Tab-separated table of C-alpha atoms in Angstrom:
chain	number	residue	atom	x	y	z
A	1	MET	CA	113.176	125.384	97.380
A	2	ARG	CA	110.631	123.111	98.592
A	3	TYR	CA	111.362	119.310	98.388
A	4	MET	CA	109.059	116.483	99.065
A	5	PHE	CA	110.419	113.305	100.639
A	6	LEU	CA	108.313	110.022	99.983
A	7	ILE	CA	108.948	107.691	102.206
A	8	TYR	CA	108.753	103.921	100.872
A	9	SER	CA	108.695	101.090	103.369
A	10	CYS	CA	107.338	97.537	103.912
A	11	GLU	CA	103.858	97.234	105.292
A	12	THR	CA	103.895	94.470	107.797
A	13	SER	CA	101.376	93.436	110.452
A	14	ASP	CA	104.112	91.349	112.356
A	15	ARG	CA	105.912	94.338	113.802
A	16	SER	CA	105.880	94.692	117.657
A	17	ALA	CA	104.399	97.634	119.446
A	18	ILE	CA	107.902	98.510	120.559
A	19	ASP	CA	109.102	98.693	116.772
A	20	ILE	CA	106.263	100.781	115.924
A	21	GLU	CA	106.782	102.980	118.950
A	22	ASP	CA	110.380	103.381	118.315
A	23	VAL	CA	109.693	104.314	114.512
A	24	LYS	CA	107.349	106.976	115.570
A	25	SER	CA	109.608	108.489	118.194
A	26	ARG	CA	112.253	108.602	115.539
A	27	HIS	CA	109.817	110.459	113.103
A	28	LEU	CA	108.929	112.785	115.694
A	29	ALA	CA	112.587	113.793	116.694
A	30	VAL	CA	113.062	114.503	113.061
A	31	MET	CA	109.937	116.749	112.898
A	32	GLN	CA	110.856	118.587	115.799
A	33	GLU	CA	114.302	119.252	114.616
A	34	ALA	CA	112.915	120.442	111.316
A	35	ALA	CA	110.554	122.567	113.043
A	36	ARG	CA	113.209	123.992	115.176
A	37	GLN	CA	115.263	124.941	112.253
A	38	GLY	CA	112.180	126.340	110.556
A	39	VAL	CA	112.358	124.265	107.549
A	40	LEU	CA	109.233	121.986	108.316
A	41	GLN	CA	106.211	122.661	105.772
A	42	GLY	CA	104.332	119.296	106.372
A	43	ALA	CA	104.628	115.596	107.356
A	44	GLU	CA	102.165	112.716	107.846
A	45	PRO	CA	102.159	109.053	107.656
A	46	LEU	CA	99.617	107.409	105.375
A	47	GLN	CA	96.860	104.791	106.237
A	48	PRO	CA	97.614	101.208	104.829
A	49	THR	CA	97.445	100.404	101.421
A	50	SER	CA	94.497	98.295	102.271
A	51	THR	CA	92.493	101.743	102.569
A	52	ALA	CA	93.690	103.086	99.124
A	53	THR	CA	91.541	103.618	96.241
A	54	THR	CA	93.312	104.195	92.762
A	55	VAL	CA	91.330	106.200	89.897
A	56	ARG	CA	92.655	105.916	86.219
A	57	ALA	CA	91.186	107.771	83.411
A	58	ALA	CA	89.757	105.250	80.797
A	59	SER	CA	88.054	107.157	77.868
A	60	ALA	CA	85.501	109.279	79.333
A	61	LYS	CA	84.775	107.106	82.350
A	62	PRO	CA	87.076	106.661	85.342
A	63	VAL	CA	88.164	103.420	86.390
A	64	ILE	CA	88.234	102.638	90.040
A	65	MET	CA	90.313	100.117	91.854
A	66	ASP	CA	90.541	99.285	95.366
A	67	GLY	CA	94.260	99.482	96.792
A	68	PRO	CA	97.439	100.529	95.394
A	69	PHE	CA	97.870	100.015	91.647
A	70	ALA	CA	101.424	98.885	91.751
A	71	GLU	CA	102.521	95.580	93.342
A	72	THR	CA	105.788	96.365	94.900
A	73	LYS	CA	107.713	95.114	97.755
A	74	GLU	CA	107.518	98.721	99.331
A	75	GLN	CA	104.777	100.969	99.751
A	76	LEU	CA	104.410	104.839	100.150
A	77	ALA	CA	104.141	105.152	103.734
A	78	GLY	CA	104.101	109.034	104.059
A	79	TYR	CA	105.772	111.975	103.498
A	80	TYR	CA	107.652	115.082	104.577
A	81	ILE	CA	107.673	118.763	102.878
A	82	LEU	CA	110.727	120.607	103.985
A	83	GLU	CA	112.300	123.978	102.831
A	84	CYS	CA	115.838	123.486	101.813
A	85	LYS	CA	118.552	125.622	100.465
A	86	ASP	CA	119.748	122.916	97.831
A	87	LEU	CA	119.713	119.315	97.024
A	88	ASP	CA	122.687	118.567	99.380
A	89	GLU	CA	120.803	119.769	102.423
A	90	ALA	CA	117.466	117.773	101.138
A	91	ILE	CA	119.756	114.703	101.045
A	92	SER	CA	121.249	115.302	104.675
A	93	TRP	CA	117.540	115.708	105.881
A	94	ALA	CA	116.570	112.368	103.976
A	95	ALA	CA	119.353	110.555	105.817
A	96	LYS	CA	117.610	111.318	109.083
A	97	ILE	CA	114.105	110.153	108.330
A	98	PRO	CA	113.446	106.451	109.595
A	99	THR	CA	112.401	104.000	106.789
A	100	GLY	CA	112.728	100.781	108.531
A	101	CYS	CA	110.448	97.782	107.609
A	102	LYS	CA	110.592	94.125	108.583
A	103	GLY	CA	114.248	94.508	109.822
A	104	THR	CA	115.426	96.041	106.513
A	105	GLU	CA	115.502	99.737	105.372
A	106	GLY	CA	112.922	101.213	102.935
A	107	CYS	CA	113.891	104.425	100.839
A	108	ILE	CA	113.356	108.020	100.641
A	109	GLU	CA	112.469	109.581	97.241
A	110	ILE	CA	113.302	113.357	97.278
A	111	ARG	CA	111.325	115.358	94.749
A	112	PRO	CA	111.519	119.072	94.332
A	113	LEU	CA	108.060	120.732	94.311
A	114	ILE	CA	107.328	123.119	91.393
A	115	TRP	CA	105.673	126.071	93.249
A	116	PRO	CA	106.990	127.819	96.567
A	117	ALA	CA	104.816	127.784	99.517
A	118	SER	CA	104.215	131.484	99.014
A	119	ILE	CA	101.978	130.766	95.750
A	120	GLY	CA	98.367	129.990	96.798
A	121	VAL	CA	96.140	127.372	95.234
A	122	GLU	CA	94.316	130.229	93.192
A	123	SER	CA	97.479	131.514	91.711
A	124	ALA	CA	98.860	128.054	90.871
A	125	LEU	CA	95.796	127.461	89.068
A	126	ASN	CA	95.840	130.736	87.256
A	127	MET	CA	99.498	129.940	86.221
A	128	THR	CA	98.452	126.786	84.605
A	129	GLY	CA	95.577	128.329	82.819
A	130	CYS	CA	92.980	126.374	84.947
A	131	GLY	CA	91.863	129.275	87.096
A	132	HIS	CA	88.522	130.931	87.106
């Protein structure tokens, strides 16, 4: 089963270059281990929330807002997609993913993905009735 690991952390501009490099190196270590074990499907950090755009459907016209919609203490900072045999294995991977922010820890939300990687986009669209 493929799982998405959503990394929530606190955005801050007062982190030192040493702190930033430490978090990067810890992420790199997790990604390298996951790749060695053949479970890494994808992983990327996200740009800061100041670069976000939110689109909401309102009647027939979309409403577009700058920034993230929710006002929260933690922001979505990035994700991993890993192939895990079960939720227990996913939890053990989540425990390795760094989430530090402002001297405190963020959190990892684990969500199973609906379709396996072997299903391409066209097949997924056909399964949902949206294909051509």
